[in-house]
Tab-separated table of C-alpha atoms in Angstrom:
chain	number	residue	atom	x	y	z
P	1	UNK	CA	0.000	0.000	0.000
P	2	UNK	CA	1.665	3.165	-1.195
P	3	UNK	CA	-0.203	5.592	1.052
P	4	UNK	CA	0.992	3.842	4.207
P	5	UNK	CA	4.674	4.275	3.371
P	6	UNK	CA	6.470	6.889	5.448
P	7	UNK	CA	8.325	8.394	2.503
P	8	UNK	CA	5.053	9.173	0.694
P	9	UNK	CA	3.969	11.364	3.608
P	10	UNK	CA	7.410	12.981	3.843
P	11	UNK	CA	7.297	13.721	0.090
P	12	UNK	CA	3.826	15.227	0.510
P	13	UNK	CA	5.143	17.362	3.379
P	14	UNK	CA	7.998	18.634	1.213
P	15	UNK	CA	5.690	19.398	-1.725
P	16	UNK	CA	3.233	21.221	0.548
P	17	UNK	CA	6.130	23.140	2.109
P	18	UNK	CA	7.339	24.243	-1.312
P	19	UNK	CA	3.821	25.275	-2.285
P	20	UNK	CA	3.612	27.271	0.952
P	21	UNK	CA	6.683	29.228	-0.126
P	22	UNK	CA	5.013	30.004	-3.456
P	23	UNK	CA	1.686	30.955	-1.834
P	24	UNK	CA	2.592	32.549	1.497
P	25	UNK	CA	0.157	33.185	4.275
P	26	UNK	CA	0.487	30.033	6.370
P	27	UNK	CA	-2.208	28.314	4.317
P	28	UNK	CA	-0.430	25.049	3.511
P	29	UNK	CA	2.092	25.038	6.348
P	30	UNK	CA	-0.305	23.264	8.721
P	31	UNK	CA	-0.929	20.553	6.151
P	32	UNK	CA	2.812	20.182	5.538
P	33	UNK	CA	3.539	19.782	9.249
P	34	UNK	CA	0.654	17.323	9.633
P	35	UNK	CA	1.919	15.257	6.692
P	36	UNK	CA	5.369	15.169	8.277
P	37	UNK	CA	3.897	14.006	11.593
P	38	UNK	CA	1.913	11.247	9.878
P	39	UNK	CA	5.139	10.290	8.099
P	40	UNK	CA	6.858	9.949	11.486
P	41	UNK	CA	4.005	7.742	12.716
P	42	UNK	CA	4.536	5.398	9.760
P	43	UNK	CA	8.320	5.593	10.133
P	44	UNK	CA	8.292	4.290	13.692
P	45	UNK	CA	5.824	1.460	12.946
P	46	UNK	CA	4.006	1.292	16.261
P	47	UNK	CA	0.477	0.350	17.162
P	48	UNK	CA	-0.958	3.542	15.708
P	49	UNK	CA	0.860	3.006	12.410
P	50	UNK	CA	-0.555	-0.503	12.117
P	51	UNK	CA	-4.042	0.816	12.795
P	52	UNK	CA	-3.698	3.647	10.278
P	53	UNK	CA	-2.199	1.390	7.615
P	54	UNK	CA	-5.371	-0.683	7.635
P	55	UNK	CA	-7.645	2.052	6.305
P	56	UNK	CA	-7.037	5.031	4.057
P	57	UNK	CA	-10.153	6.935	5.220
P	58	UNK	CA	-9.092	6.635	8.865
P	59	UNK	CA	-5.616	7.832	7.941
P	60	UNK	CA	-7.043	10.855	6.132
P	61	UNK	CA	-9.327	11.700	9.063
P	62	UNK	CA	-6.361	11.537	11.461
P	63	UNK	CA	-4.346	13.664	9.024
P	64	UNK	CA	-7.143	16.253	8.904
P	65	UNK	CA	-7.444	16.279	12.701
P	66	UNK	CA	-3.687	16.730	13.122
P	67	UNK	CA	-3.713	19.522	10.521
P	68	UNK	CA	-6.503	21.258	12.426
P	69	UNK	CA	-4.601	21.005	15.713
P	70	UNK	CA	-1.430	22.308	14.059
P	71	UNK	CA	-3.401	25.206	12.539
P	72	UNK	CA	-4.866	26.147	15.934
P	73	UNK	CA	-1.426	26.010	17.561
P	74	UNK	CA	0.094	28.136	14.790
P	75	UNK	CA	-2.777	30.606	15.128
P	76	UNK	CA	-2.014	30.918	18.854
P	77	UNK	CA	1.737	31.258	18.242
P	78	UNK	CA	1.626	33.679	15.310
P	79	UNK	CA	-1.694	35.332	16.166
P	80	UNK	CA	-4.016	37.171	13.887
P	81	UNK	CA	-2.346	39.891	11.899
P	82	UNK	CA	-3.163	43.180	13.534
P	83	UNK	CA	-3.646	46.174	11.306
P	84	UNK	CA	-4.232	44.190	8.140
P	85	UNK	CA	-7.635	45.833	7.743
P	86	UNK	CA	-7.847	49.598	7.561
P	87	UNK	CA	-10.615	51.012	9.727
P	88	UNK	CA	-11.706	54.473	8.669
P	89	UNK	CA	-12.692	56.745	11.538
P	90	UNK	CA	-13.722	59.643	9.351
P	91	UNK	CA	-15.477	59.550	6.015
P	92	UNK	CA	-14.011	61.558	3.160
P	93	UNK	CA	-17.406	63.194	2.557
P	94	UNK	CA	-17.824	64.392	6.135
P	95	UNK	CA	-17.196	68.125	6.640
């Protein structure tokens, strides 16, 4: 099964990391980190790796959950960008 090989997940992490460089904004970075973590799970062939290797849908759900957790952690670390939206206090047509 190709999707349960550790190097497939590491390759996906590298590709997503490269795409993140081309499209900045921390959009794909969470997915890249999650793919790397799933790759480490398959690399160290433990009980979780055996369970995940049995089903692609379960593996993808775990990948999505890990990506969500990574995104939340990155959001807490980096925070929302302050000042990215201009708030006008005075209208140009006001006298």
